[in-house]
C-alpha cells in the first residue's frame, strides 16, 4: 500500500523539486521508502513519477518506480493484487522474466502481455501509473470498485495525477478554488459524487476506469461495471447457494491474509467484521489481533459485542475509548488529511483506531462493503414499498401523512426518514436522501447558492429502470455512496496512520456470485444480508446474528446539544464563518434551534455544514 503522484508538463528546472514536494505531502501513505523517475517525453514535455512506499509484500526488492527488463516500461503502484502469484506463473510461461517477488512487477509484465486488457485479469485493489516509453504513452488505472483513489488535473500541456489532492495542490501554480457546483451536490449527498471534487479543476478518475495520455491528449474509458448494474438473468440457482457463498467469502478472507508484515482486523461487534475475524481464525496459526473502539455513551458503544467475538475466537484484543474532546481535537487535521469535509463523524474514531492498530500491525482486514453488496441497510427493505406508497393520492400523502410524520419528535427519526423518502418520486432525489441528506425542497429552502446548470453525475443512475428496486439501489450504493464516501474515508483514515486496510466483502468474484442470485438471497422479508446470516450460523453466536443493525455511529446528536454547541454555532454563524453566505439565515437558524431544543434531530446536515466550514478554513477559502 502506497501513494503515487506525477506529471507530464513543459520542462523547467523546477520540476525535480516539484516532484519531491508532491511526494512529501503523501509521506504518511508510504513512510518506508520513496522513489522518483524523470524523463523527457518529446515536444518540450517532461514526465515525473513519484512513489511513497508502505512495505507489505516483498520487503527487500519492491522499490518503485519499477520497470521491465530493459526499463522501457515503468510503474508506480498503490494497492495489492491478491492473485499475483497465479499471474506471475502464467507470465513466466509466456517468456517474461522477474527480478522481484512483488505484485508490482506482475502488473508491468501483464501490461506488456495484454495491454490495457490486463485490467480484467487483476483481483485486488489498485491505482497505478505506467509509463510506456516505446509508445510515449502514460497509462493510468483504478480498480473496479474504487477502493484506491486517483485524482487528475488537466491544463494546457499539463497533466497532474496523485493518490491525494494535496499532492496536486503542491505543484507550482496550482490554485485552491472552490467548485460551487460541487458544493451544491455536497449539501444533497453529504459527500461530493464523482467525478467532481470541491476543488475547481481537480477530478477523480472513476472506479473501474482507465485513462491514456498520448500525443498530448487524454482519453478515459470504463473497463468494468459492478454486476448489479444490469437486471438479473435466469441463470439458475446453485444447488447449495449458501455453501457456495461461504466458500467464496472464506477464500476472499484467506487471500487477503497474504502479508510479510504483522496484520489484524477491525472488530465492531457487528456481523460483518465478526464474520471476517471468525474466518481469519480458521487460517491463522497465531491469535488474530483485533481492534475495537467505543464511547462512554452506552447506546452507541458496541464494545461488549466485540468482546464476545474476541473471546470466542481467542483474539489478541485491543479496545479504545473515544470522547467528544477527541473529535474536536482531531477534526480540523482530518479535514486536511482527507482534502475534503469529514462527511461521517465515524472518520475520527476510525482514524484513532488505526493509530492504535499501527502500534502493532501494518495491515488490517475490515467488514467494509458488506451492506452495499449484500443489502444491509433499512432502506434496502423500505425501497420496495415506494411504488405501493405512491399509489396513494398525492393530496393524502403530501397533505396529511407527511406533515404528520414530519412533526414527530426526533426519537422517531428512522420512521420519519422512511416515510418521507418513500414520498420522493424522483429516484435521483431519493437515493442520497436515504442517508439523511437534504431533499431537493429542503436544499432550495436552505441553500442560497445558484445551482449548477446541470447536476454533477457519474454513473450511479445508469442502471436500467426495469431493474429490480433492490438492484437499482445497490447499484447506487456501489458506485456512489461506497467509493465516494466510505472507501474514501477508509483509505484516508488508515493511510493517515500508515496502515493498509483490506476488504474481503469487496472481492469482485464474491460480488459477481451474489449478484447472480435472486434478490431474496440478500433481502428476505425484513431480514437484511440473509445469505450472510445463513452462512454464519455455524460460526457466530445468535447474539451477533440476530441483533439489529446499529452502524458505526458517533453520538454527535447529543454532543451538538452539549459541549459542542458553542463550537457548532461559532463555525456556522460566528463572525469568522466562511460559509454563512451559502445559506439562508432564517432557514439555518431554524435548523440550529430545532436541534439544540430537542424538537428535531438535524445532526447529519449540521455535521455536513460544519465539515464544509472547516474545509474552507483549512484551505483558507473565502
PDB file of N, CA and C in Angstrom, residues 561-602:
ATOM      1  N   UNK A 561     -25.843  19.150  21.284  1.00  0.00           N
ATOM      2  CA  UNK A 561     -26.703  19.807  22.274  1.00  0.00           C
ATOM      3  C   UNK A 561     -25.951  20.094  23.573  1.00  0.00           C
ATOM      4  N   UNK A 562     -24.735  19.563  23.684  1.00  0.00           N
ATOM      5  CA  UNK A 562     -23.955  19.692  24.912  1.00  0.00           C
ATOM      6  C   UNK A 562     -22.736  20.562  24.708  1.00  0.00           C
ATOM      7  N   UNK A 563     -21.565  19.972  24.995  1.00  0.00           N
ATOM      8  CA  UNK A 563     -20.327  20.757  24.996  1.00  0.00           C
ATOM      9  C   UNK A 563     -19.904  21.249  23.613  1.00  0.00           C
ATOM     10  N   UNK A 564     -20.430  20.628  22.540  1.00  0.00           N
ATOM     11  CA  UNK A 564     -20.067  21.072  21.191  1.00  0.00           C
ATOM     12  C   UNK A 564     -21.007  22.140  20.643  1.00  0.00           C
ATOM     13  N   UNK A 565     -21.996  22.545  21.438  1.00  0.00           N
ATOM     14  CA  UNK A 565     -22.978  23.523  20.949  1.00  0.00           C
ATOM     15  C   UNK A 565     -22.306  24.828  20.542  1.00  0.00           C
ATOM     16  N   UNK A 566     -21.485  25.397  21.405  1.00  0.00           N
ATOM     17  CA  UNK A 566     -20.836  26.666  21.090  1.00  0.00           C
ATOM     18  C   UNK A 566     -19.882  26.516  19.912  1.00  0.00           C
ATOM     19  N   UNK A 567     -19.177  25.395  19.851  1.00  0.00           N
ATOM     20  CA  UNK A 567     -18.267  25.115  18.730  1.00  0.00           C
ATOM     21  C   UNK A 567     -19.046  25.128  17.413  1.00  0.00           C
ATOM     22  N   UNK A 568     -20.201  24.496  17.404  1.00  0.00           N
ATOM     23  CA  UNK A 568     -21.036  24.422  16.206  1.00  0.00           C
ATOM     24  C   UNK A 568     -21.533  25.804  15.805  1.00  0.00           C
ATOM     25  N   UNK A 569     -22.091  26.546  16.754  1.00  0.00           N
ATOM     26  CA  UNK A 569     -22.645  27.863  16.448  1.00  0.00           C
ATOM     27  C   UNK A 569     -21.548  28.819  15.974  1.00  0.00           C
ATOM     28  N   UNK A 570     -20.391  28.756  16.603  1.00  0.00           N
ATOM     29  CA  UNK A 570     -19.297  29.643  16.205  1.00  0.00           C
ATOM     30  C   UNK A 570     -18.900  29.409  14.757  1.00  0.00           C
ATOM     31  N   UNK A 571     -18.809  28.145  14.354  1.00  0.00           N
ATOM     32  CA  UNK A 571     -18.370  27.839  12.997  1.00  0.00           C
ATOM     33  C   UNK A 571     -19.427  28.166  11.944  1.00  0.00           C
ATOM     34  N   UNK A 572     -20.696  28.008  12.279  1.00  0.00           N
ATOM     35  CA  UNK A 572     -21.735  28.196  11.270  1.00  0.00           C
ATOM     36  C   UNK A 572     -22.304  29.608  11.241  1.00  0.00           C
ATOM     37  N   UNK A 573     -22.314  30.295  12.367  1.00  0.00           N
ATOM     38  CA  UNK A 573     -22.956  31.614  12.411  1.00  0.00           C
ATOM     39  C   UNK A 573     -22.053  32.709  12.954  1.00  0.00           C
ATOM     40  N   UNK A 574     -20.849  32.372  13.421  1.00  0.00           N
ATOM     41  CA  UNK A 574     -19.961  33.363  14.009  1.00  0.00           C
ATOM     42  C   UNK A 574     -19.377  34.310  12.984  1.00  0.00           C
ATOM     43  N   UNK A 575     -18.705  35.339  13.491  1.00  0.00           N
ATOM     44  CA  UNK A 575     -18.139  36.376  12.627  1.00  0.00           C
ATOM     45  C   UNK A 575     -17.077  35.825  11.687  1.00  0.00           C
ATOM     46  N   UNK A 576     -16.406  34.749  12.087  1.00  0.00           N
ATOM     47  CA  UNK A 576     -15.339  34.194  11.258  1.00  0.00           C
ATOM     48  C   UNK A 576     -15.820  33.113  10.285  1.00  0.00           C
ATOM     49  N   UNK A 577     -17.108  32.859  10.258  1.00  0.00           N
ATOM     50  CA  UNK A 577     -17.619  31.816   9.361  1.00  0.00           C
ATOM     51  C   UNK A 577     -17.364  32.193   7.906  1.00  0.00           C
ATOM     52  N   UNK A 578     -16.835  31.250   7.146  1.00  0.00           N
ATOM     53  CA  UNK A 578     -16.546  31.475   5.724  1.00  0.00           C
ATOM     54  C   UNK A 578     -17.646  30.934   4.823  1.00  0.00           C
ATOM     55  N   UNK A 579     -18.611  30.234   5.398  1.00  0.00           N
ATOM     56  CA  UNK A 579     -19.660  29.615   4.578  1.00  0.00           C
ATOM     57  C   UNK A 579     -21.055  30.150   4.879  1.00  0.00           C
ATOM     58  N   UNK A 580     -21.169  31.111   5.795  1.00  0.00           N
ATOM     59  CA  UNK A 580     -22.520  31.565   6.162  1.00  0.00           C
ATOM     60  C   UNK A 580     -23.275  32.103   4.952  1.00  0.00           C
ATOM     61  N   UNK A 581     -22.538  32.621   3.966  1.00  0.00           N
ATOM     62  CA  UNK A 581     -23.187  33.144   2.771  1.00  0.00           C
ATOM     63  C   UNK A 581     -23.806  32.082   1.885  1.00  0.00           C
ATOM     64  N   UNK A 582     -23.475  30.821   2.130  1.00  0.00           N
ATOM     65  CA  UNK A 582     -24.073  29.732   1.351  1.00  0.00           C
ATOM     66  C   UNK A 582     -25.533  29.498   1.734  1.00  0.00           C
ATOM     67  N   UNK A 583     -25.936  29.993   2.925  1.00  0.00           N
ATOM     68  CA  UNK A 583     -27.236  29.590   3.482  1.00  0.00           C
ATOM     69  C   UNK A 583     -28.151  30.794   3.677  1.00  0.00           C
ATOM     70  N   UNK A 584     -29.436  30.498   3.633  1.00  0.00           N
ATOM     71  CA  UNK A 584     -30.442  31.497   4.000  1.00  0.00           C
ATOM     72  C   UNK A 584     -30.494  31.532   5.524  1.00  0.00           C
ATOM     73  N   UNK A 585     -30.226  32.699   6.085  1.00  0.00           N
ATOM     74  CA  UNK A 585     -30.031  32.817   7.523  1.00  0.00           C
ATOM     75  C   UNK A 585     -31.236  32.308   8.314  1.00  0.00           C
ATOM     76  N   UNK A 586     -32.433  32.622   7.872  1.00  0.00           N
ATOM     77  CA  UNK A 586     -33.611  32.203   8.628  1.00  0.00           C
ATOM     78  C   UNK A 586     -33.717  30.680   8.667  1.00  0.00           C
ATOM     79  N   UNK A 587     -33.451  30.021   7.548  1.00  0.00           N
ATOM     80  CA  UNK A 587     -33.527  28.556   7.496  1.00  0.00           C
ATOM     81  C   UNK A 587     -32.434  27.927   8.356  1.00  0.00           C
ATOM     82  N   UNK A 588     -31.221  28.495   8.309  1.00  0.00           N
ATOM     83  CA  UNK A 588     -30.123  27.974   9.117  1.00  0.00           C
ATOM     84  C   UNK A 588     -30.434  28.109  10.602  1.00  0.00           C
ATOM     85  N   UNK A 589     -30.928  29.270  11.010  1.00  0.00           N
ATOM     86  CA  UNK A 589     -31.257  29.479  12.419  1.00  0.00           C
ATOM     87  C   UNK A 589     -32.344  28.519  12.887  1.00  0.00           C
ATOM     88  N   UNK A 590     -33.296  28.244  12.010  1.00  0.00           N
ATOM     89  CA  UNK A 590     -34.379  27.320  12.366  1.00  0.00           C
ATOM     90  C   UNK A 590     -33.839  25.908  12.598  1.00  0.00           C
ATOM     91  N   UNK A 591     -32.929  25.451  11.734  1.00  0.00           N
ATOM     92  CA  UNK A 591     -32.338  24.116  11.890  1.00  0.00           C
ATOM     93  C   UNK A 591     -31.567  24.032  13.198  1.00  0.00           C
ATOM     94  N   UNK A 592     -30.763  25.048  13.495  1.00  0.00           N
ATOM     95  CA  UNK A 592     -29.997  25.057  14.737  1.00  0.00           C
ATOM     96  C   UNK A 592     -30.907  25.061  15.958  1.00  0.00           C
ATOM     97  N   UNK A 593     -31.944  25.883  15.913  1.00  0.00           N
ATOM     98  CA  UNK A 593     -32.868  25.997  17.046  1.00  0.00           C
ATOM     99  C   UNK A 593     -33.605  24.684  17.282  1.00  0.00           C
ATOM    100  N   UNK A 594     -34.093  24.066  16.215  1.00  0.00           N
ATOM    101  CA  UNK A 594     -34.826  22.806  16.357  1.00  0.00           C
ATOM    102  C   UNK A 594     -33.942  21.715  16.935  1.00  0.00           C
ATOM    103  N   UNK A 595     -32.669  21.720  16.540  1.00  0.00           N
ATOM    104  CA  UNK A 595     -31.792  20.653  17.033  1.00  0.00           C
ATOM    105  C   UNK A 595     -31.437  20.841  18.498  1.00  0.00           C
ATOM    106  N   UNK A 596     -30.960  22.015  18.869  1.00  0.00           N
ATOM    107  CA  UNK A 596     -30.498  22.196  20.247  1.00  0.00           C
ATOM    108  C   UNK A 596     -31.647  22.149  21.245  1.00  0.00           C
ATOM    109  N   UNK A 597     -32.869  22.439  20.784  1.00  0.00           N
ATOM    110  CA  UNK A 597     -34.029  22.362  21.672  1.00  0.00           C
ATOM    111  C   UNK A 597     -34.537  20.939  21.837  1.00  0.00           C
ATOM    112  N   UNK A 598     -34.069  20.027  20.974  1.00  0.00           N
ATOM    113  CA  UNK A 598     -34.520  18.648  21.035  1.00  0.00           C
ATOM    114  C   UNK A 598     -35.781  18.368  20.257  1.00  0.00           C
ATOM    115  N   UNK A 599     -36.295  19.372  19.508  1.00  0.00           N
ATOM    116  CA  UNK A 599     -37.532  19.138  18.746  1.00  0.00           C
ATOM    117  C   UNK A 599     -37.287  18.226  17.545  1.00  0.00           C
ATOM    118  N   UNK A 600     -36.117  18.370  16.926  1.00  0.00           N
ATOM    119  CA  UNK A 600     -35.783  17.538  15.771  1.00  0.00           C
ATOM    120  C   UNK A 600     -34.303  17.160  15.854  1.00  0.00           C
ATOM    121  N   UNK A 601     -33.943  16.112  15.133  1.00  0.00           N
ATOM    122  CA  UNK A 601     -32.545  15.692  15.054  1.00  0.00           C
ATOM    123  C   UNK A 601     -31.999  16.064  13.676  1.00  0.00           C
ATOM    124  N   UNK A 602     -31.216  17.106  13.624  1.00  0.00           N
ATOM    125  CA  UNK A 602     -30.604  17.572  12.371  1.00  0.00           C
ATOM    126  C   UNK A 602     -29.104  17.297  12.352  1.00  0.00           C
TER     127      UNK A 602
END
